[in-house]
Every structure is written in structure tokens, then in C-alpha cells.
PDB file of C-alpha atoms in Angstrom:
ATOM      1  CA  LYS A 350    -118.582  -2.837 -56.550  1.00 71.00           C
ATOM      2  CA  ALA A 351    -115.442  -5.016 -55.628  1.00 81.00           C
ATOM      3  CA  GLY A 352    -112.155  -4.302 -56.756  1.00 93.00           C
ATOM      4  CA  VAL A 353    -109.786  -6.597 -58.513  1.00 97.00           C
ATOM      5  CA  THR A 354    -109.138  -9.777 -56.166  1.00 97.00           C
ATOM      6  CA  GLN A 355    -105.599 -11.436 -56.415  1.00 98.00           C
ATOM      7  CA  THR A 356    -105.188 -14.684 -54.540  1.00 97.00           C
ATOM      8  CA  PRO A 357    -103.012 -15.571 -52.712  1.00 97.00           C
ATOM      9  CA  ARG A 358    -101.488 -12.287 -51.321  1.00 96.00           C
ATOM     10  CA  TYR A 359     -97.983 -14.144 -50.357  1.00 97.00           C
ATOM     11  CA  LEU A 360     -96.415 -17.393 -51.541  1.00 97.00           C
ATOM     12  CA  ILE A 361     -93.163 -18.944 -51.122  1.00 98.00           C
ATOM     13  CA  LYS A 362     -91.949 -21.800 -53.547  1.00 98.00           C
ATOM     14  CA  THR A 363     -88.449 -23.718 -54.329  1.00 98.00           C
ATOM     15  CA  ARG A 364     -86.524 -23.373 -57.549  1.00 98.00           C
ATOM     16  CA  GLY A 365     -88.268 -25.861 -59.975  1.00 98.00           C
ATOM     17  CA  GLN A 366     -91.653 -25.785 -58.839  1.00 98.00           C
ATOM     18  CA  GLN A 367     -94.608 -24.442 -60.492  1.00 98.00           C
ATOM     19  CA  VAL A 368     -97.196 -22.106 -59.394  1.00 98.00           C
ATOM     20  CA  THR A 369    -100.774 -20.739 -60.085  1.00 98.00           C
ATOM     21  CA  LEU A 370    -101.964 -17.037 -59.221  1.00 98.00           C
ATOM     22  CA  SER A 371    -105.264 -16.305 -59.313  1.00 98.00           C
ATOM     23  CA  CYS A 372    -107.289 -13.047 -60.437  1.00 98.00           C
ATOM     24  CA  SER A 373    -111.159 -12.070 -60.397  1.00 98.00           C
ATOM     25  CA  PRO A 374    -111.898  -9.075 -62.371  1.00 97.00           C
ATOM     26  CA  ILE A 375    -114.296  -6.039 -61.473  1.00 96.00           C
ATOM     27  CA  SER A 376    -117.466  -7.429 -62.393  1.00 95.00           C
ATOM     28  CA  GLY A 377    -118.382  -6.659 -66.191  1.00 93.00           C
ATOM     29  CA  HIS A 378    -114.898  -6.332 -66.929  1.00 94.00           C
ATOM     30  CA  ARG A 379    -114.015  -8.875 -69.706  1.00 92.00           C
ATOM     31  CA  SER A 380    -110.151  -7.944 -70.271  1.00 94.00           C
ATOM     32  CA  VAL A 381    -107.367  -8.869 -67.820  1.00 96.00           C
ATOM     33  CA  SER A 382    -103.782  -8.512 -68.040  1.00 96.00           C
ATOM     34  CA  TRP A 383    -100.917  -9.339 -65.614  1.00 98.00           C
ATOM     35  CA  TYR A 384     -97.865  -7.223 -65.126  1.00 98.00           C
ATOM     36  CA  GLN A 385     -94.708  -8.171 -63.127  1.00 98.00           C
ATOM     37  CA  GLN A 386     -93.086  -5.839 -60.721  1.00 97.00           C
ATOM     38  CA  THR A 387     -89.316  -6.159 -59.768  1.00 96.00           C
ATOM     39  CA  PRO A 388     -86.971  -3.754 -58.039  1.00 93.00           C
ATOM     40  CA  GLY A 389     -84.589  -4.567 -61.192  1.00 91.00           C
ATOM     41  CA  GLN A 390     -86.912  -4.543 -64.255  1.00 94.00           C
ATOM     42  CA  GLY A 391     -89.628  -2.344 -62.873  1.00 95.00           C
ATOM     43  CA  LEU A 392     -93.028  -2.823 -64.179  1.00 97.00           C
ATOM     44  CA  GLN A 393     -93.453  -5.260 -67.327  1.00 97.00           C
ATOM     45  CA  PHE A 394     -96.527  -6.376 -69.184  1.00 96.00           C
ATOM     46  CA  LEU A 395     -96.984 -10.197 -69.270  1.00 97.00           C
ATOM     47  CA  PHE A 396    -100.098 -11.105 -71.190  1.00 94.00           C
ATOM     48  CA  GLU A 397    -103.847  -9.715 -71.741  1.00 95.00           C
ATOM     49  CA  TYR A 398    -107.094 -11.987 -71.866  1.00 95.00           C
ATOM     50  CA  PHE A 399    -110.145 -10.978 -73.410  1.00 93.00           C
ATOM     51  CA  SER A 400    -113.159 -12.933 -73.864  1.00 91.00           C
ATOM     52  CA  GLU A 401    -111.029 -16.165 -72.995  1.00 94.00           C
ATOM     53  CA  THR A 402    -108.416 -15.771 -75.473  1.00 94.00           C
ATOM     54  CA  GLN A 403    -105.154 -14.209 -75.257  1.00 94.00           C
ATOM     55  CA  ARG A 404    -104.757 -11.042 -76.796  1.00 92.00           C
ATOM     56  CA  ASN A 405    -101.349  -9.735 -76.274  1.00 91.00           C
ATOM     57  CA  LYS A 406     -98.150 -10.968 -74.793  1.00 93.00           C
ATOM     58  CA  GLY A 407     -95.037  -9.440 -73.648  1.00 93.00           C
ATOM     59  CA  ASN A 408     -91.502 -10.726 -73.689  1.00 94.00           C
ATOM     60  CA  PHE A 409     -91.381 -13.592 -71.313  1.00 97.00           C
ATOM     61  CA  PRO A 410     -90.438 -16.969 -71.521  1.00 97.00           C
ATOM     62  CA  GLY A 411     -92.829 -19.913 -72.352  1.00 96.00           C
ATOM     63  CA  ARG A 412     -92.555 -21.048 -68.778  1.00 98.00           C
ATOM     64  CA  PHE A 413     -94.901 -17.833 -67.729  1.00 98.00           C
ATOM     65  CA  SER A 414     -98.573 -19.013 -69.315  1.00 97.00           C
ATOM     66  CA  GLY A 415    -102.248 -17.747 -68.495  1.00 97.00           C
ATOM     67  CA  ARG A 416    -105.718 -18.247 -69.181  1.00 97.00           C
ATOM     68  CA  GLN A 417    -109.059 -16.802 -69.003  1.00 97.00           C
ATOM     69  CA  PHE A 418    -112.180 -18.457 -68.088  1.00 96.00           C
ATOM     70  CA  SER A 419    -115.862 -17.777 -69.162  1.00 95.00           C
ATOM     71  CA  ASN A 420    -116.332 -15.768 -65.934  1.00 93.00           C
ATOM     72  CA  SER A 421    -113.587 -13.179 -67.014  1.00 94.00           C
ATOM     73  CA  ARG A 422    -111.576 -15.080 -64.147  1.00 97.00           C
ATOM     74  CA  SER A 423    -108.004 -15.522 -65.027  1.00 98.00           C
ATOM     75  CA  GLU A 424    -104.937 -17.499 -63.889  1.00 98.00           C
ATOM     76  CA  MET A 425    -101.485 -17.319 -64.596  1.00 98.00           C
ATOM     77  CA  ASN A 426     -98.680 -20.206 -64.116  1.00 98.00           C
ATOM     78  CA  VAL A 427     -95.061 -20.235 -63.720  1.00 98.00           C
ATOM     79  CA  SER A 428     -93.420 -23.572 -64.196  1.00 96.00           C
ATOM     80  CA  THR A 429     -89.574 -24.803 -63.350  1.00 97.00           C
ATOM     81  CA  LEU A 430     -89.637 -21.764 -61.102  1.00 98.00           C
ATOM     82  CA  GLU A 431     -86.024 -19.640 -61.224  1.00 98.00           C
ATOM     83  CA  LEU A 432     -84.809 -17.093 -58.603  1.00 97.00           C
ATOM     84  CA  GLY A 433     -85.290 -14.191 -60.610  1.00 97.00           C
ATOM     85  CA  ASP A 434     -89.064 -14.922 -60.830  1.00 98.00           C
ATOM     86  CA  SER A 435     -89.299 -13.380 -57.343  1.00 98.00           C
ATOM     87  CA  ALA A 436     -91.413 -10.647 -58.000  1.00 98.00           C
ATOM     88  CA  LEU A 437     -94.888  -8.813 -57.253  1.00 97.00           C
ATOM     89  CA  TYR A 438     -97.488  -9.975 -60.027  1.00 98.00           C
ATOM     90  CA  LEU A 439    -100.088  -7.571 -60.525  1.00 97.00           C
ATOM     91  CA  CYS A 440    -103.291  -8.431 -62.399  1.00 97.00           C
ATOM     92  CA  ALA A 441    -105.727  -5.609 -63.724  1.00 97.00           C
ATOM     93  CA  SER A 442    -109.033  -5.371 -65.413  1.00 96.00           C
ATOM     94  CA  SER A 443    -110.739  -3.258 -67.485  1.00 93.00           C
ATOM     95  CA  LEU A 444    -113.825  -2.530 -69.591  1.00 90.00           C
ATOM     96  CA  LYS A 445    -113.144  -2.119 -72.738  1.00 83.00           C
ATOM     97  CA  ASP A 446    -110.194  -0.745 -74.664  1.00 79.00           C
ATOM     98  CA  GLY A 447    -109.013   2.381 -74.117  1.00 76.00           C
ATOM     99  CA  SER A 448    -110.930   2.133 -70.076  1.00 84.00           C
ATOM    100  CA  PRO A 449    -108.609   2.644 -67.558  1.00 87.00           C
ATOM    101  CA  LEU A 450    -106.831  -0.366 -65.879  1.00 92.00           C
ATOM    102  CA  HIS A 451    -108.127  -1.212 -62.327  1.00 95.00           C
ATOM    103  CA  PHE A 452    -104.951  -2.989 -60.769  1.00 96.00           C
ATOM    104  CA  GLY A 453    -105.130  -5.828 -57.589  1.00 96.00           C
ATOM    105  CA  ASN A 454    -102.935  -5.668 -54.760  1.00 96.00           C
ATOM    106  CA  GLY A 455    -100.767  -8.257 -56.255  1.00 96.00           C
ATOM    107  CA  THR A 456     -99.316 -11.553 -55.117  1.00 97.00           C
ATOM    108  CA  ARG A 457     -95.978 -11.548 -54.145  1.00 97.00           C
ATOM    109  CA  LEU A 458     -94.265 -14.267 -55.092  1.00 98.00           C
ATOM    110  CA  THR A 459     -90.893 -15.578 -53.158  1.00 98.00           C
ATOM    111  CA  VAL A 460     -88.660 -18.406 -54.857  1.00 98.00           C
ATOM    112  CA  THR A 461     -86.221 -19.810 -52.936  1.00 97.00           C
TER     113      THR A 461
ATOM    114  CA  ALA B 537     -90.145   0.941 -79.652  1.00 73.00           C
ATOM    115  CA  GLN B 538     -92.504   3.056 -77.030  1.00 81.00           C
ATOM    116  CA  SER B 539     -90.124   4.016 -73.722  1.00 89.00           C
ATOM    117  CA  VAL B 540     -91.229   6.178 -70.962  1.00 94.00           C
ATOM    118  CA  THR B 541     -88.721   8.095 -68.899  1.00 96.00           C
ATOM    119  CA  GLN B 542     -89.070   9.054 -65.509  1.00 97.00           C
ATOM    120  CA  LEU B 543     -86.799  11.815 -64.854  1.00 94.00           C
ATOM    121  CA  GLY B 544     -85.766  11.461 -60.900  1.00 93.00           C
ATOM    122  CA  SER B 545     -86.312   8.115 -59.091  1.00 95.00           C
ATOM    123  CA  HIS B 546     -86.373   9.865 -55.874  1.00 97.00           C
ATOM    124  CA  VAL B 547     -88.093  13.428 -55.230  1.00 97.00           C
ATOM    125  CA  SER B 548     -88.350  14.995 -51.756  1.00 97.00           C
ATOM    126  CA  VAL B 549     -90.615  17.923 -51.123  1.00 97.00           C
ATOM    127  CA  SER B 550     -91.517  19.817 -48.058  1.00 98.00           C
ATOM    128  CA  GLU B 551     -94.964  19.445 -46.879  1.00 97.00           C
ATOM    129  CA  GLY B 552     -97.215  22.281 -48.606  1.00 97.00           C
ATOM    130  CA  ALA B 553     -94.673  23.010 -51.726  1.00 98.00           C
ATOM    131  CA  LEU B 554     -95.006  22.317 -54.905  1.00 98.00           C
ATOM    132  CA  VAL B 555     -94.657  19.010 -56.340  1.00 98.00           C
ATOM    133  CA  LEU B 556     -93.189  18.237 -59.944  1.00 98.00           C
ATOM    134  CA  LEU B 557     -92.982  14.611 -61.370  1.00 98.00           C
ATOM    135  CA  ARG B 558     -91.350  14.235 -64.936  1.00 98.00           C
ATOM    136  CA  CYS B 559     -91.980  11.984 -67.470  1.00 96.00           C
ATOM    137  CA  ASN B 560     -91.270  11.854 -71.251  1.00 95.00           C
ATOM    138  CA  TYR B 561     -92.553   9.268 -73.530  1.00 92.00           C
ATOM    139  CA  SER B 562     -91.161   8.044 -76.986  1.00 87.00           C
ATOM    140  CA  SER B 563     -94.139   7.577 -79.469  1.00 71.00           C
ATOM    141  CA  SER B 564     -94.694   8.323 -83.116  1.00 66.00           C
ATOM    142  CA  VAL B 565     -98.703   8.903 -82.574  1.00 68.00           C
ATOM    143  CA  PRO B 566    -100.529  10.627 -79.948  1.00 61.00           C
ATOM    144  CA  PRO B 567    -100.994   7.918 -77.453  1.00 70.00           C
ATOM    145  CA  TYR B 568    -103.068   7.273 -74.161  1.00 86.00           C
ATOM    146  CA  LEU B 569    -100.874   8.246 -71.352  1.00 90.00           C
ATOM    147  CA  PHE B 570    -101.441   7.740 -67.493  1.00 93.00           C
ATOM    148  CA  TRP B 571    -100.195   8.437 -64.217  1.00 97.00           C
ATOM    149  CA  TYR B 572    -100.743   5.852 -61.476  1.00 97.00           C
ATOM    150  CA  VAL B 573     -99.598   5.850 -57.526  1.00 98.00           C
ATOM    151  CA  GLN B 574     -98.655   2.989 -55.633  1.00 97.00           C
ATOM    152  CA  TYR B 575     -98.568   2.924 -51.763  1.00 94.00           C
ATOM    153  CA  PRO B 576     -96.432   0.469 -50.254  1.00 90.00           C
ATOM    154  CA  ASN B 577     -98.060  -3.178 -50.403  1.00 85.00           C
ATOM    155  CA  GLN B 578    -100.487  -2.261 -52.591  1.00 89.00           C
ATOM    156  CA  GLY B 579    -101.542  -1.945 -56.335  1.00 92.00           C
ATOM    157  CA  LEU B 580    -101.464   0.766 -58.896  1.00 95.00           C
ATOM    158  CA  GLN B 581    -103.970   3.312 -58.496  1.00 95.00           C
ATOM    159  CA  LEU B 582    -105.086   5.319 -61.633  1.00 95.00           C
ATOM    160  CA  LEU B 583    -104.309   9.500 -60.915  1.00 97.00           C
ATOM    161  CA  LEU B 584    -105.401  10.494 -64.207  1.00 94.00           C
ATOM    162  CA  LYS B 585    -105.413   9.420 -68.017  1.00 92.00           C
ATOM    163  CA  TYR B 586    -104.979  11.606 -70.987  1.00 89.00           C
ATOM    164  CA  THR B 587    -106.616  10.578 -74.210  1.00 81.00           C
ATOM    165  CA  SER B 588    -106.190  13.723 -76.259  1.00 76.00           C
ATOM    166  CA  ALA B 589    -109.924  15.352 -75.301  1.00 73.00           C
ATOM    167  CA  ALA B 590    -107.606  18.451 -73.412  1.00 81.00           C
ATOM    168  CA  THR B 591    -103.962  18.975 -73.005  1.00 86.00           C
ATOM    169  CA  LEU B 592    -104.580  19.487 -69.322  1.00 93.00           C
ATOM    170  CA  VAL B 593    -105.904  16.894 -67.425  1.00 93.00           C
ATOM    171  CA  LYS B 594    -107.141  16.806 -64.186  1.00 95.00           C
ATOM    172  CA  GLY B 595    -106.512  13.815 -61.762  1.00 95.00           C
ATOM    173  CA  ILE B 596    -107.896  12.502 -58.072  1.00 95.00           C
ATOM    174  CA  ASN B 597    -106.135  13.974 -55.137  1.00 94.00           C
ATOM    175  CA  GLY B 598    -105.288  17.406 -56.780  1.00 97.00           C
ATOM    176  CA  PHE B 599    -102.853  16.159 -58.961  1.00 97.00           C
ATOM    177  CA  GLU B 600    -102.886  17.178 -62.798  1.00 97.00           C
ATOM    178  CA  ALA B 601    -100.750  16.906 -65.364  1.00 97.00           C
ATOM    179  CA  GLU B 602    -100.208  18.584 -68.944  1.00 94.00           C
ATOM    180  CA  PHE B 603     -99.495  16.946 -72.308  1.00 91.00           C
ATOM    181  CA  LYS B 604     -96.815  19.019 -74.273  1.00 91.00           C
ATOM    182  CA  LYS B 605     -96.789  16.935 -78.001  1.00 87.00           C
ATOM    183  CA  SER B 606     -93.629  19.209 -79.139  1.00 88.00           C
ATOM    184  CA  GLU B 607     -92.079  18.112 -75.713  1.00 91.00           C
ATOM    185  CA  THR B 608     -93.264  14.649 -75.628  1.00 91.00           C
ATOM    186  CA  SER B 609     -93.926  15.451 -72.067  1.00 93.00           C
ATOM    187  CA  PHE B 610     -96.546  14.625 -69.449  1.00 95.00           C
ATOM    188  CA  HIS B 611     -95.270  15.795 -66.320  1.00 97.00           C
ATOM    189  CA  LEU B 612     -97.480  15.228 -63.030  1.00 98.00           C
ATOM    190  CA  THR B 613     -98.031  18.245 -60.670  1.00 98.00           C
ATOM    191  CA  LYS B 614     -99.838  19.424 -57.339  1.00 98.00           C
ATOM    192  CA  PRO B 615     -99.711  22.700 -55.779  1.00 97.00           C
ATOM    193  CA  SER B 616     -99.210  21.681 -52.400  1.00 97.00           C
ATOM    194  CA  ALA B 617     -97.861  18.593 -51.077  1.00 98.00           C
ATOM    195  CA  HIS B 618     -99.422  16.395 -48.143  1.00 97.00           C
ATOM    196  CA  MET B 619     -97.947  14.042 -45.963  1.00 97.00           C
ATOM    197  CA  SER B 620    -100.367  11.596 -47.313  1.00 96.00           C
ATOM    198  CA  ASP B 621     -98.565  11.775 -51.185  1.00 97.00           C
ATOM    199  CA  ALA B 622     -95.570  10.007 -50.108  1.00 97.00           C
ATOM    200  CA  ALA B 623     -95.652   7.070 -52.267  1.00 97.00           C
ATOM    201  CA  GLU B 624     -94.390   5.806 -55.736  1.00 98.00           C
ATOM    202  CA  TYR B 625     -95.522   7.228 -59.161  1.00 98.00           C
ATOM    203  CA  PHE B 626     -95.477   5.680 -62.210  1.00 98.00           C
ATOM    204  CA  CYS B 627     -95.914   6.990 -65.574  1.00 97.00           C
ATOM    205  CA  ALA B 628     -96.940   4.902 -68.380  1.00 94.00           C
ATOM    206  CA  VAL B 629     -98.181   4.902 -72.004  1.00 90.00           C
ATOM    207  CA  SER B 630    -100.259   2.556 -74.031  1.00 87.00           C
ATOM    208  CA  ASP B 631     -98.511   0.205 -76.439  1.00 80.00           C
ATOM    209  CA  LEU B 632     -99.286   0.703 -80.152  1.00 73.00           C
ATOM    210  CA  GLY B 633    -100.171  -3.016 -80.373  1.00 72.00           C
ATOM    211  CA  GLY B 634    -102.837  -2.916 -77.377  1.00 75.00           C
ATOM    212  CA  TYR B 635    -104.624  -0.363 -75.216  1.00 75.00           C
ATOM    213  CA  ASN B 636    -104.184  -2.288 -72.162  1.00 83.00           C
ATOM    214  CA  LYS B 637    -100.567  -2.904 -72.881  1.00 88.00           C
ATOM    215  CA  LEU B 638     -99.051  -0.454 -70.709  1.00 91.00           C
ATOM    216  CA  ILE B 639     -95.454   0.905 -70.899  1.00 92.00           C
ATOM    217  CA  PHE B 640     -94.212   2.175 -67.539  1.00 95.00           C
ATOM    218  CA  GLY B 641     -91.666   4.377 -66.526  1.00 96.00           C
ATOM    219  CA  ALA B 642     -89.348   2.904 -63.913  1.00 97.00           C
ATOM    220  CA  GLY B 643     -91.147   5.221 -61.442  1.00 97.00           C
ATOM    221  CA  THR B 644     -90.787   8.203 -59.355  1.00 98.00           C
ATOM    222  CA  ARG B 645     -90.478   8.003 -55.029  1.00 97.00           C
ATOM    223  CA  LEU B 646     -91.963  11.046 -53.677  1.00 98.00           C
ATOM    224  CA  ALA B 647     -91.101  12.056 -49.973  1.00 98.00           C
ATOM    225  CA  VAL B 648     -92.801  14.630 -48.062  1.00 97.00           C
ATOM    226  CA  HIS B 649     -91.380  16.312 -45.077  1.00 96.00           C
ATOM    227  CA  PRO B 650     -92.987  18.273 -42.582  1.00 94.00           C
TER     228      PRO B 650
END
């Protein structure tokens, strides 16, 4: 069974631009979560989607948004990029509540 | 608010020595607790998970962790370190507001020397 797939692996954007990251969960997994990883703040929860609905949200500004499609694939969008948005963005999927999260290899975003 | 504290941002051991990575959590109820490992340029891989079924949890690659409610600890151990164990290890607790909302510790980078 294929794991969680995130595309692209690397992105370089300019401050003020917007970016969309994509995540394909493991087949059958309906929950998709997004995390931001930075050297300074560590791993922080962004949001979780389940059956196309946002179920939980972390403490990030409204510039960070996401959505989930009927096939459980998810995208996250960051608008008006700031230098501090440079990070590894990790997507994780799970089969059901209480099941372990399976992480993708992440998308490394660099904002210049 | 829940939090996770990992004592020691860097731990160095010799190959064959005991690995002990410390994790303490703050939670008012027994939570779900996890240990994840991250290799360079990769995502997180689940090592083990505590779900209250047993206080001693065995995971992959010879790792295990013991849940001690009285100490609010969930330390990770491995009897004999291998070079391939060198990586960053994260302890995490599920948030009371959602099973899939994990609160991570700052991580411990494990170095293994020959």
C-alpha cells in the first residue's frame, strides 16, 4: 500500500506570493492533518480535515488555509507569504480516531 | 494546555550502549502518547504508541517505552544502540480536543558513536 504522498518536495517562493501544497493520504484514510516544522518552533499542528470538513485548527493566522476533496486528498494554501513561513510542511493521514498518524516526507518551502 | 517536555536536545551514546530518551507530559487525563523518529529529509515514522492497554509498550526496531502516570513520564529506551538509530526522536501527546491533533516535544537528536 502506498504511503502518504506530498508534492512538491521543494518549493522556493518570494515574499508576498501564495503557495499550494498537495497531500494524497493512504488509501482508505479519511483524516488528513497538516503540521509545520521549523527549527525555532518545532512541530506545530495546522489543521485537520475529515470527510471534507475541517475538524480542528491550530493557532495560525488566516493566511493558512486548507481543504479536503471527496477522494480524501488535501491541499493547504498559504497566501501573502512571509519569510517566517519557510518550513517543512508535513501531512499525515489516519484511518480513524485513535489510529496512528502516518506522515509523508513533507514539502520544504523556502520564502525569499 | 497540554505540553510535552523532552529532556536533552542532544544525546550521544556509543554503539551497543543503552539508549534512554526522556519525555514528560502534562495532562489531566491519561492521554494517547507517541514516540516518532525522523531521519534526515524524511517525515516522521511511528515508533510506538501508548493507549492505556499496557504500561510497557514495545515498538519497532527494538525500542520500548514505559508509561508512568505518577511521574507523568513516557521515556523511550533501547538496550543496545545501533549506528542506524542516529536520528531525531519526538515524543507527542494527543490533544484533548482531538485525537489527531498532536502536541510534540522539541525533539532529541540521538548520535551513536562507534
